[in-house]
Short mmCIF file of C-alpha atoms and ligand atoms in Angstrom, two decimals:
data_model
loop_
_atom_site.label_atom_id
_atom_site.label_comp_id
_atom_site.label_asym_id
_atom_site.label_seq_id
_atom_site.Cartn_x
_atom_site.Cartn_y
_atom_site.Cartn_z
CA MET W 1 7.45 -19.22 -9.20
CA GLU W 2 5.91 -18.83 -5.38
CA SER W 3 5.15 -14.89 -5.17
CA GLY W 4 7.40 -13.01 -2.54
CA ASP W 5 6.35 -12.04 1.14
CA LEU W 6 4.85 -8.44 2.24
CA PHE W 7 6.60 -7.31 5.50
CA ILE W 8 5.02 -3.94 7.16
CA LEU W 9 7.02 -2.35 9.71
CA SER W 10 5.89 0.19 12.56
CA ALA W 11 7.20 2.05 15.10
CA PRO W 12 6.77 5.44 16.85
CA SER W 13 9.66 7.65 15.44
CA GLY W 14 13.07 7.51 16.89
CA ALA W 15 12.11 3.89 17.51
CA GLY W 16 15.40 3.10 15.57
CA LYS W 17 13.22 1.85 12.18
CA THR W 18 15.05 3.54 9.85
CA THR W 19 18.59 2.16 10.84
CA LEU W 20 17.23 -1.40 10.57
CA ILE W 21 16.09 -0.85 6.99
CA GLN W 22 19.06 0.47 6.28
CA ARG W 23 20.94 -2.33 8.11
CA MET W 24 18.47 -4.92 6.55
CA PHE W 25 19.18 -3.61 3.34
CA ASP W 26 22.82 -3.59 2.80
CA GLN W 27 22.33 -7.20 4.26
CA GLU W 28 20.64 -8.31 1.74
CA ARG W 29 22.58 -6.52 -1.06
CA ALA W 30 25.54 -8.39 0.60
CA ASP W 31 23.88 -11.51 0.30
CA GLY W 32 22.37 -11.23 -3.26
CA ALA W 33 18.91 -10.98 -1.76
CA ARG W 34 15.86 -10.38 -3.10
CA MET W 35 13.66 -7.51 -1.17
CA VAL W 36 12.41 -4.19 -2.53
CA PHE W 37 12.08 -1.15 -0.20
CA SER W 38 8.46 0.27 -1.65
CA VAL W 39 9.12 3.76 -1.75
CA SER W 40 5.89 5.39 -0.35
CA HIS W 41 3.93 8.67 -2.11
CA THR W 42 3.55 11.26 0.52
CA THR W 43 2.00 15.46 0.90
CA ARG W 44 5.48 16.18 3.89
CA ALA W 45 8.71 18.10 2.26
CA PRO W 46 11.74 16.00 2.17
CA ARG W 47 14.10 16.61 4.76
CA MET W 48 17.54 17.79 4.40
CA GLY W 49 18.97 14.47 2.42
CA GLU W 50 16.03 13.29 0.71
CA VAL W 51 15.58 12.14 -1.75
CA ASP W 52 13.22 11.88 -4.63
CA GLY W 53 12.19 9.01 -5.78
CA ARG W 54 14.47 6.84 -3.14
CA ASP W 55 13.28 8.15 0.20
CA TYR W 56 9.51 9.06 -1.12
CA HIS W 57 7.52 10.00 -4.21
CA PHE W 58 7.03 13.36 -3.40
CA VAL W 59 3.71 14.87 -4.19
CA ASP W 60 1.33 17.46 -3.51
CA GLY W 61 -2.01 17.31 -2.17
CA ASP W 62 -3.54 16.76 -5.06
CA THR W 63 -1.82 14.56 -6.37
CA PHE W 64 -2.03 12.06 -3.99
CA ARG W 65 -6.17 12.65 -3.74
CA GLU W 66 -6.18 12.09 -7.29
CA LEU W 67 -4.28 8.83 -6.79
CA VAL W 68 -6.22 7.87 -4.40
CA ALA W 69 -9.21 7.85 -6.48
CA ALA W 70 -8.22 6.79 -8.99
CA ASP W 71 -7.53 3.59 -5.69
CA GLY W 72 -3.86 3.48 -6.44
CA PHE W 73 -2.97 2.53 -3.59
CA LEU W 74 -2.72 -0.49 -0.84
CA GLU W 75 -2.93 2.09 1.71
CA TRP W 76 -2.46 5.55 2.79
CA ALA W 77 -3.18 7.82 6.15
CA GLU W 78 -2.39 11.11 7.37
CA VAL W 79 0.68 10.94 9.91
CA HIS W 80 1.43 14.23 11.29
CA GLY W 81 -0.39 16.21 9.38
CA ASN W 82 0.95 14.88 6.16
CA LEU W 83 -0.81 12.30 3.51
CA TYR W 84 1.81 9.17 3.42
CA GLY W 85 -0.12 6.18 0.85
CA THR W 86 1.88 2.93 -0.34
CA SER W 87 1.40 2.00 -4.76
CA ARG W 88 -0.28 -0.82 -4.99
CA GLN W 89 0.98 -1.25 -8.31
CA ALA W 90 4.23 -1.33 -7.32
CA VAL W 91 4.33 -3.59 -4.15
CA GLU W 92 1.55 -6.15 -6.95
CA GLU W 93 4.18 -6.30 -9.39
CA GLN W 94 7.49 -6.91 -7.14
CA LEU W 95 5.69 -9.66 -4.83
CA GLU W 96 3.64 -11.58 -8.17
CA ALA W 97 7.28 -11.93 -9.83
CA GLY W 98 8.70 -13.46 -6.31
CA VAL W 99 10.16 -9.80 -5.07
CA ASP W 100 9.55 -9.60 -1.33
CA VAL W 101 8.69 -6.60 -0.10
CA MET W 102 9.41 -4.38 3.04
CA LEU W 103 6.89 -1.37 3.94
CA ASP W 104 7.46 1.12 6.35
CA ILE W 105 4.22 2.74 7.73
CA ASP W 106 2.68 3.48 10.32
CA VAL W 107 -0.34 1.77 12.65
CA GLN W 108 -3.45 3.40 10.37
CA GLY W 109 -1.72 1.65 7.37
CA ALA W 110 -0.40 -1.68 8.27
CA GLU W 111 -4.49 -2.36 9.56
CA GLN W 112 -5.05 -1.86 6.17
CA VAL W 113 -2.77 -4.06 4.55
CA LEU W 114 -3.19 -6.58 7.25
CA ALA W 115 -7.25 -6.62 5.85
CA ARG W 116 -6.94 -6.67 2.61
CA ARG W 117 -3.88 -9.25 2.56
CA PRO W 118 -3.75 -11.01 5.90
CA ASP W 119 -0.72 -12.74 5.09
CA ALA W 120 2.14 -10.09 5.00
CA VAL W 121 3.76 -10.54 7.92
CA SER W 122 3.75 -7.37 10.33
CA ILE W 123 7.03 -6.50 13.25
CA PHE W 124 6.00 -3.60 15.49
CA VAL W 125 9.74 -2.15 16.82
CA LEU W 126 9.50 -0.77 20.48
CA PRO W 127 11.52 2.04 21.96
CA PRO W 128 13.03 0.56 25.36
CA SER W 129 11.24 3.32 27.01
CA TYR W 130 9.56 7.19 26.64
CA GLN W 131 13.19 8.02 27.43
CA ALA W 132 15.02 6.76 24.91
CA LEU W 133 12.50 8.07 22.16
CA ARG W 134 12.72 11.11 23.30
CA ASP W 135 16.53 11.40 23.57
CA ARG W 136 15.98 9.80 19.78
CA LEU W 137 14.10 12.06 18.64
CA THR W 138 16.12 15.29 19.95
CA ARG W 139 19.57 14.04 19.09
CA ARG W 140 18.57 13.14 15.52
CA GLY W 141 17.74 17.36 15.52
CA LEU W 142 15.01 16.21 12.03
CA ASP W 143 12.79 17.89 14.18
CA ASP W 144 11.68 21.22 16.12
CA GLU W 145 10.83 21.40 19.66
CA ALA W 146 6.77 21.48 18.78
CA THR W 147 6.66 18.76 16.11
CA ILE W 148 9.02 16.29 18.76
CA GLU W 149 6.31 16.93 21.80
CA ARG W 150 3.27 15.93 18.90
CA ARG W 151 5.04 12.93 17.75
CA LEU W 152 5.58 12.40 21.89
CA ALA W 153 1.89 12.59 22.12
CA VAL W 154 1.21 10.30 18.66
CA SER W 155 3.77 7.01 19.60
CA LEU W 156 1.21 6.49 23.30
CA SER W 157 -1.30 5.28 21.02
CA GLU W 158 0.50 3.94 18.10
CA ILE W 159 2.18 1.54 20.71
CA GLU W 160 -1.16 0.64 21.54
CA CYS W 161 -1.60 -0.62 18.58
CA TYR W 162 1.08 -3.66 19.22
CA GLU W 163 -1.69 -6.15 18.93
CA GLN W 164 -2.14 -6.31 15.12
CA TYR W 165 1.72 -7.34 14.90
CA GLN W 166 2.68 -10.74 14.65
CA TYR W 167 5.96 -9.89 15.76
CA VAL W 168 7.52 -6.83 18.38
CA ILE W 169 10.98 -5.98 18.27
CA VAL W 170 12.39 -4.29 21.26
CA ASN W 171 15.16 -1.67 19.92
CA GLU W 172 17.32 -1.71 23.18
CA ASP W 173 20.32 -2.69 21.42
CA VAL W 174 20.90 -1.98 17.19
CA ASP W 175 23.02 -4.86 16.24
CA LYS W 176 20.28 -7.50 18.05
CA ALA W 177 17.38 -6.24 16.86
CA SER W 178 19.10 -6.19 13.35
CA ALA W 179 19.66 -9.66 14.20
CA ALA W 180 16.07 -10.24 15.44
CA LEU W 181 14.46 -8.56 12.25
CA ALA W 182 17.32 -10.67 9.45
CA ALA W 183 16.13 -14.08 11.67
CA ILE W 184 12.16 -13.10 11.21
CA VAL W 185 12.91 -12.30 7.31
CA VAL W 186 15.09 -16.04 7.08
CA GLU W 187 12.93 -17.75 8.67
CA LYS W 188 9.31 -16.35 6.19
CA ARG W 189 11.72 -18.10 3.35
CA HIS W 190 12.57 -20.82 4.74
CA ARG W 191 8.61 -21.75 4.55
CA LEU W 192 8.28 -25.10 2.44
CA VAL W 193 5.99 -22.81 -0.06
CA ARG W 194 8.68 -20.86 -0.88
CA MET W 195 11.87 -23.57 -1.28
CA ARG W 196 9.61 -25.97 -3.44
CA ASP W 197 11.65 -24.48 -6.08
CA ARG W 198 14.64 -24.70 -4.93
CA VAL W 199 13.69 -28.16 -4.09
CA LYS W 200 13.05 -29.32 -7.52
CA SER W 201 15.66 -28.52 -8.81
CA VAL W 202 18.03 -30.47 -6.03
CA LEU W 203 15.65 -33.04 -6.88
CA GLU W 204 15.99 -32.98 -11.08
CA ALA W 205 20.01 -33.16 -10.43
CA PHE W 206 18.82 -37.08 -8.55
CA ASP W 207 16.53 -37.54 -11.34
CA SER W 208 19.37 -37.51 -13.79
CA LYS W 209 22.27 -38.98 -11.53
CA ILE W 210 20.35 -41.96 -10.03
CA PRO W 211 19.62 -45.08 -12.80
CA GLY W 212 15.84 -45.92 -12.62
P1 5GP P 301 8.61 10.57 8.44
O1 5GP P 301 7.51 10.82 7.75
O2 5GP P 301 9.00 10.32 9.15
O3 5GP P 301 9.48 9.85 7.34
O4 5GP P 301 7.29 9.21 8.77
C1 5GP P 301 6.36 9.35 9.69
C2 5GP P 301 5.70 7.81 9.20
O5 5GP P 301 4.85 8.03 8.66
C3 5GP P 301 5.96 6.68 10.07
O6 5GP P 301 5.77 6.65 10.90
C4 5GP P 301 6.25 6.25 8.84
O7 5GP P 301 6.56 4.87 8.90
C5 5GP P 301 4.64 6.53 7.97
N1 5GP P 301 5.24 6.27 6.88
C6 5GP P 301 5.55 6.21 6.33
N2 5GP P 301 5.28 5.94 4.54
C7 5GP P 301 3.83 5.17 4.83
C8 5GP P 301 2.81 4.98 3.50
O8 5GP P 301 2.96 5.00 2.16
N3 5GP P 301 1.74 4.98 4.60
C9 5GP P 301 1.21 5.30 5.63
N4 5GP P 301 0.06 4.53 6.71
N5 5GP P 301 3.01 5.64 5.97
C10 5GP P 301 3.97 5.76 6.14
#
């Protein structure tokens, strides 16, 4: 069995990444395709509507540091004053089972994953402008003004890391941005290394039908 592909999606907060990921998983479910979202650990408090185990594994600082010490994370980083990390074991198990895995992580995490797994597919989502990002952060109403200012200040330094990514999506129109993300995923799945098992089964049918 060929192993799955590891996808990394990064974006400054408010660039619309969560919507893109949701739409992609809706489509994946409709197609019966096999991709899982990697649920990160974080020390951040849950926001309204967030569910432990679905959106994040919400843990305290001590638990997080124990996981770091036990080398339990493929990557981890401090983002906006909270700790976030990707479970190494969960990701590796899925990839080995032939399942694609999507990581929603920041630029520091992406750098660590790419150093360990250079074959990961890295995608950066950009807002179309500074003003668009500011408007989205304000409109979604998740954060207070001071938090929004802090997030905007971090955004520029995150955007400047775009060179470490293979693909860039400018999220001006969510339909077009979703189509671009889907196209990248589909393209990866059609590489010969991923299609070999399928080709073999087609050839086997030929072998059994055509007299030698
Ligand atoms: P939020 O708190 O808004 O859900 O996420 C804040 C930032 O943390 C986002 O840029 C998100 O991509 C990033 N993030 C979420 N999980 C992880 C993770 O496991 N590792 C890293 N490095 N960043 C993460």
